[in-house]
Structure formats: C-alpha cells, structure tokens
Amino acid sequence: NCLAVKMVAQIKLYPNNSNIVVTKNIPALAKVSPTSSCSDVNSATTQVLTLEWSEADPSSGILSRNLSLYFYLNNTIPPMYTVSMVTSMYQLSSDKVLGKMSPGQNTTDMGSKSVSKFIRMTTATMNPLQLLVPKNRSFLCEESLTVEMMAELITTDGTPPVKLKKAMLKISSFQFDAFRPTSLPSLQFQPATSCSSPNDLVPIVVGCSLAGLVLFIVIGYLMGRRKAEVKGYATVVEQGEVE
C-alpha cells in the first residue's frame, strides 16, 4: 500500500491556437494504468500514479486520455517528498486516411492508415519543488490548486509538433500519501500536513473551490518490482455531477 491519492480534478486545454477552450473532468471511472510505478519504498526516490480513461466521440470512436502524477522523495534530514511533475495525454481524434499513391496505382488499391492527434501536456520537473511534505505524513488541501502545463499538438503521421496555449489542471479536495509503509491499511492516510498551515508548504496557486466535479480515491496501489502488473485497485467515490 505504497501510494494513496484522493482528489477532484479538471483539465482546461486549447485544442488549437484559437481562444476556444475545452474543459474536462477526470471521470470517476478513471483506472490506474499498468505504467504506474510503485517501486521498493525503502530505496525508490520516484513513484508515479497514472490514471487512464476513454471517451466516445461521434466521428472518431473511442478516444484515450491519461493523467500522471510524479512523486519525488528527497532524502534530506528530515526526508521530504512532493509532487515533482504532472503530465497528461489527451487524444483529440483518430481518422482513417488514404496512403500515398504509387505511379500507375489505382485509388481503389490504396491502403488506409489511422492517424491520431493528441495534446501532450507537462509541467516538466517543477523547480523549485512545491507542496513539500515530510515523509510519513500526507498532504491535504481542501482549497483549489491550479497547475499550468505546457501543451503541444502531436500527430502520429510524423507532422512536427505544434505549440499550443498552456493548459490548466485544477485540483481540489486533494490528499496524497506517497512512500508509505507497506504495513499501513489501504484506507488509512497518514497524519496530514495541511495547505492552510502557515510555513508548512508553498501552494502552487490557491483559487476558488471547484464545484460539481468528481471525487475519486485511488488507494492501496501495489506494484511488484519484478512484474509490470498492477496489484492494487482504484476505489472511486463520486461526489457531484460528472461532466
């Protein structure tokens, strides 16, 4: 039970360079991805939680999305850990296109391939590190935190990436507990350091509280060191409306 996370999360992004903004809630059915990493808590300095989900699109079918939280442990005295990076991949479309025609080839003989477009978002490694928490403590913030992410449009046909306006990740009712003792019960968070406690941490940006989103809890996630197989499960609790 090395990692526990509870949060309400919403992504705002620009699918192109216009001023049209798309707002999406992280759904209650988001699942822990096998790409998540929960190495030996006695030696690891990085743990990764990746949530993945899909949405149906009338023209493109099923589109995939994910959100990853990277936790970094700094073995200072006392040891401190934090969220060091946030990344997200948001599939915009998946289309069938005809291949290139060879000389003398009939158009009916041309094969087709699938070309997908994604928005790739990242904070990169946060420097200086923020939301620092002592090891063996959890972090708790009921207020809204906003994280800016650099964004670019990528296409699987080899088209060069296109830089987009920055995306925003809004998180509230946020509690995380990384690098936990494996003996800790799955549903139990360690004593919390609050974002409202003075001098305890440096919040990223504190804004208005989010309302009408989804609260989900990812608890008791286990990752074996020898197999890339998720042994824990995500417990999802819904509060409010799902977009």
Short mmCIF file of C-alpha atoms in Angstrom, two decimals:
data_model
loop_
_atom_site.label_atom_id
_atom_site.label_comp_id
_atom_site.label_asym_id
_atom_site.label_seq_id
_atom_site.Cartn_x
_atom_site.Cartn_y
_atom_site.Cartn_z
CA ASN A 1 0.00 0.00 0.00
CA CYS A 2 2.69 2.45 -1.03
CA LEU A 3 0.58 5.23 -2.54
CA ALA A 4 -2.81 6.78 -1.79
CA VAL A 5 -4.36 9.73 -3.65
CA LYS A 6 -7.72 11.47 -3.33
CA MET A 7 -8.69 14.44 -5.45
CA VAL A 8 -11.21 16.31 -7.58
CA ALA A 9 -9.56 17.17 -10.90
CA GLN A 10 -10.41 19.15 -14.02
CA ILE A 11 -8.34 19.91 -17.15
CA LYS A 12 -8.75 23.03 -19.29
CA LEU A 13 -7.00 22.94 -22.66
CA TYR A 14 -6.89 24.61 -26.06
CA PRO A 15 -7.15 22.06 -28.93
CA ASN A 16 -5.75 24.64 -31.37
CA ASN A 17 -4.41 28.19 -31.30
CA SER A 18 -7.86 29.78 -31.18
CA ASN A 19 -9.44 31.03 -27.96
CA ILE A 20 -11.77 28.03 -27.79
CA VAL A 21 -11.19 26.22 -24.50
CA VAL A 22 -12.22 22.65 -23.69
CA THR A 23 -12.94 21.77 -20.06
CA LYS A 24 -12.94 18.13 -18.99
CA ASN A 25 -13.37 16.49 -15.59
CA ILE A 26 -11.28 13.46 -14.71
CA PRO A 27 -14.07 10.86 -14.62
CA ALA A 28 -14.95 8.67 -11.67
CA LEU A 29 -14.22 5.58 -13.77
CA ALA A 30 -10.58 6.52 -14.39
CA LYS A 31 -8.40 3.49 -13.64
CA VAL A 32 -4.83 3.00 -12.50
CA SER A 33 -2.62 2.27 -15.51
CA PRO A 34 -0.10 -0.62 -15.55
CA THR A 35 2.51 2.01 -16.46
CA SER A 36 2.28 3.36 -12.90
CA SER A 37 5.36 2.76 -10.79
CA CYS A 38 5.46 1.88 -7.12
CA SER A 39 8.96 0.55 -6.52
CA ASP A 40 10.51 -0.56 -3.25
CA VAL A 41 9.63 2.23 -0.83
CA ASN A 42 12.89 1.64 1.04
CA SER A 43 15.06 2.64 -1.92
CA ALA A 44 12.93 4.43 -4.51
CA THR A 45 13.00 8.20 -4.87
CA THR A 46 10.25 8.35 -7.52
CA GLN A 47 6.73 6.97 -7.61
CA VAL A 48 4.26 7.51 -10.46
CA LEU A 49 0.49 7.27 -10.49
CA THR A 50 -1.11 7.24 -13.96
CA LEU A 51 -4.88 7.38 -14.34
CA GLU A 52 -6.36 6.46 -17.70
CA TRP A 53 -9.84 6.67 -19.18
CA SER A 54 -11.57 6.81 -22.55
CA GLU A 55 -14.44 8.78 -24.06
CA ALA A 56 -16.65 8.16 -27.06
CA ASP A 57 -16.51 10.63 -29.95
CA PRO A 58 -19.19 10.61 -32.72
CA SER A 59 -16.66 10.93 -35.55
CA SER A 60 -13.54 9.24 -34.18
CA GLY A 61 -14.90 6.47 -31.97
CA ILE A 62 -13.20 5.76 -28.63
CA LEU A 63 -10.52 8.28 -27.64
CA SER A 64 -7.99 7.68 -24.87
CA ARG A 65 -6.78 10.12 -22.19
CA ASN A 66 -4.50 9.91 -19.16
CA LEU A 67 -3.08 11.93 -16.29
CA SER A 68 0.15 11.16 -14.41
CA LEU A 69 1.37 12.44 -11.05
CA TYR A 70 5.08 12.04 -10.29
CA PHE A 71 6.19 11.94 -6.65
CA TYR A 72 9.80 12.62 -5.69
CA LEU A 73 11.46 11.78 -2.38
CA ASN A 74 14.36 13.99 -1.29
CA ASN A 75 16.40 12.11 1.28
CA THR A 76 17.34 15.17 3.26
CA ILE A 77 17.18 15.35 7.05
CA PRO A 78 14.31 15.06 7.60
CA PRO A 79 13.26 13.33 4.34
CA MET A 80 10.70 15.34 2.34
CA TYR A 81 8.61 14.39 -0.68
CA THR A 82 6.41 16.22 -3.15
CA VAL A 83 4.60 16.14 -6.47
CA SER A 84 7.51 16.85 -8.79
CA MET A 85 5.78 16.72 -12.19
CA VAL A 86 2.35 16.37 -13.79
CA THR A 87 1.80 15.10 -17.34
CA SER A 88 -1.25 14.33 -19.45
CA MET A 89 -2.05 12.92 -22.89
CA TYR A 90 -5.41 13.85 -24.43
CA GLN A 91 -6.43 12.21 -27.70
CA LEU A 92 -8.32 14.62 -29.95
CA SER A 93 -9.12 12.43 -32.94
CA SER A 94 -8.43 9.21 -34.80
CA ASP A 95 -9.05 9.29 -38.55
CA LYS A 96 -8.56 6.90 -41.44
CA VAL A 97 -6.54 8.43 -44.29
CA LEU A 98 -5.50 7.05 -47.66
CA GLY A 99 -1.89 6.15 -48.18
CA LYS A 100 0.27 7.76 -50.86
CA MET A 101 -0.45 6.60 -54.43
CA SER A 102 2.35 4.97 -56.38
CA PRO A 103 2.75 5.61 -60.12
CA GLY A 104 0.17 3.56 -62.02
CA GLN A 105 -1.70 2.59 -58.85
CA ASN A 106 -5.48 2.70 -58.82
CA THR A 107 -7.08 4.66 -55.99
CA THR A 108 -9.11 1.58 -55.09
CA ASP A 109 -5.85 -0.25 -54.38
CA MET A 110 -4.59 2.36 -51.96
CA GLY A 111 -4.47 1.25 -48.38
CA SER A 112 -5.58 3.39 -45.47
CA LYS A 113 -3.99 4.05 -42.12
CA SER A 114 -5.14 5.52 -38.86
CA VAL A 115 -3.79 8.95 -37.94
CA SER A 116 -4.36 10.21 -34.41
CA LYS A 117 -3.94 13.65 -32.90
CA PHE A 118 -3.01 14.16 -29.26
CA ILE A 119 -2.42 17.09 -26.95
CA ARG A 120 0.66 16.37 -24.86
CA MET A 121 0.84 18.38 -21.64
CA THR A 122 3.51 18.63 -18.97
CA THR A 123 4.67 20.85 -16.15
CA ALA A 124 8.19 19.47 -16.67
CA THR A 125 10.07 18.94 -13.41
CA MET A 126 8.94 21.65 -11.02
CA ASN A 127 11.80 23.84 -9.88
CA PRO A 128 11.72 24.86 -7.13
CA LEU A 129 9.80 21.91 -5.73
CA GLN A 130 6.47 22.81 -4.18
CA LEU A 131 3.98 21.14 -1.84
CA LEU A 132 6.82 19.67 0.20
CA VAL A 133 5.67 17.16 2.82
CA PRO A 134 7.69 15.28 5.46
CA LYS A 135 7.96 11.56 4.82
CA ASN A 136 5.43 9.57 6.87
CA ARG A 137 2.95 12.43 6.54
CA SER A 138 0.25 13.01 3.94
CA PHE A 139 -0.66 16.29 2.23
CA LEU A 140 -4.21 17.64 2.50
CA CYS A 141 -5.73 20.70 0.81
CA GLU A 142 -9.46 21.33 0.51
CA GLU A 143 -8.85 24.55 -1.42
CA SER A 144 -8.33 24.71 -5.17
CA LEU A 145 -4.82 24.36 -6.60
CA THR A 146 -4.09 25.31 -10.20
CA VAL A 147 -1.16 23.91 -12.15
CA GLU A 148 -0.08 25.27 -15.54
CA MET A 149 1.10 22.77 -18.13
CA MET A 150 2.92 23.40 -21.39
CA ALA A 151 0.95 21.91 -24.28
CA GLU A 152 1.65 20.84 -27.84
CA LEU A 153 -0.32 19.14 -30.59
CA ILE A 154 1.28 15.94 -31.85
CA THR A 155 0.19 13.82 -34.83
CA THR A 156 1.09 10.18 -35.43
CA ASP A 157 1.79 10.78 -39.15
CA GLY A 158 5.09 12.48 -38.34
CA THR A 159 3.90 16.07 -38.62
CA PRO A 160 6.09 18.32 -36.43
CA PRO A 161 4.53 19.19 -33.04
CA VAL A 162 2.63 22.47 -32.81
CA LYS A 163 2.95 24.55 -29.66
CA LEU A 164 -0.39 25.40 -28.07
CA LYS A 165 -1.57 27.71 -25.32
CA LYS A 166 -0.88 26.46 -21.83
CA ALA A 167 -3.32 24.00 -20.31
CA MET A 168 -4.55 24.21 -16.72
CA LEU A 169 -5.10 21.43 -14.22
CA LYS A 170 -7.37 22.36 -11.31
CA ILE A 171 -7.35 20.13 -8.24
CA SER A 172 -9.36 20.41 -5.04
CA SER A 173 -10.07 18.17 -2.05
CA PHE A 174 -6.54 16.98 -2.71
CA GLN A 175 -4.85 14.46 -0.44
CA PHE A 176 -1.82 12.39 -1.31
CA ASP A 177 0.26 9.97 0.71
CA ALA A 178 3.32 8.60 -1.09
CA PHE A 179 6.28 6.47 0.03
CA ARG A 180 4.02 4.93 2.67
CA PRO A 181 4.93 1.99 4.91
CA THR A 182 3.56 -1.16 3.28
CA SER A 183 2.05 -2.17 6.62
CA LEU A 184 -0.32 0.81 6.58
CA PRO A 185 -4.00 -0.16 5.98
CA SER A 186 -5.22 0.69 2.47
CA LEU A 187 -8.00 3.03 3.56
CA GLN A 188 -5.87 4.95 6.04
CA PHE A 189 -3.95 8.13 5.25
CA GLN A 190 -1.01 9.10 7.42
CA PRO A 191 -1.34 12.28 9.57
CA ALA A 192 -1.85 15.23 7.25
CA THR A 193 0.10 18.40 6.60
CA SER A 194 -2.47 21.00 5.56
CA CYS A 195 -2.01 23.64 2.89
CA SER A 196 -3.70 26.09 5.27
CA SER A 197 -1.00 25.55 7.92
CA PRO A 198 1.46 28.50 7.81
CA ASN A 199 5.06 27.71 6.86
CA ASP A 200 4.23 24.07 6.19
CA LEU A 201 4.41 24.29 2.39
CA VAL A 202 4.26 26.55 -0.63
CA PRO A 203 0.99 26.12 -2.55
CA ILE A 204 1.16 26.42 -6.31
CA VAL A 205 -1.84 28.70 -6.84
CA VAL A 206 -4.80 28.84 -4.49
CA GLY A 207 -8.04 29.78 -6.19
CA CYS A 208 -11.74 29.33 -5.79
CA SER A 209 -13.08 25.96 -4.75
CA LEU A 210 -14.20 23.64 -7.53
CA ALA A 211 -17.82 22.53 -7.51
CA GLY A 212 -19.85 19.91 -9.33
CA LEU A 213 -16.88 17.70 -10.21
CA VAL A 214 -15.98 14.13 -9.42
CA LEU A 215 -14.20 12.93 -6.32
CA PHE A 216 -12.26 9.78 -6.76
CA ILE A 217 -9.92 7.95 -4.44
CA VAL A 218 -7.04 5.87 -5.60
CA ILE A 219 -5.96 3.77 -2.67
CA GLY A 220 -3.90 0.71 -1.99
CA TYR A 221 -1.97 0.59 -5.25
CA LEU A 222 0.71 -2.09 -5.32
CA MET A 223 3.37 -2.58 -7.98
CA GLY A 224 5.65 -5.63 -7.91
CA ARG A 225 9.30 -4.91 -8.67
CA ARG A 226 9.66 -7.89 -10.97
CA LYS A 227 6.43 -7.67 -12.92
CA ALA A 228 4.80 -4.67 -14.58
CA GLU A 229 1.44 -5.65 -13.24
CA VAL A 230 -0.92 -3.59 -11.15
CA LYS A 231 -1.88 -5.44 -7.99
CA GLY A 232 -3.87 -2.68 -6.39
CA TYR A 233 -7.15 -1.23 -7.37
CA ALA A 234 -8.67 2.23 -7.58
CA THR A 235 -11.56 2.91 -5.27
CA VAL A 236 -13.72 5.56 -6.81
CA VAL A 237 -16.16 7.68 -4.86
CA GLU A 238 -18.36 10.11 -6.80
CA GLN A 239 -19.44 13.48 -5.42
CA GLY A 240 -21.36 16.00 -7.51
CA GLU A 241 -22.04 15.84 -11.20
CA VAL A 242 -19.92 14.14 -13.85
CA GLU A 243 -19.46 16.14 -16.95
#
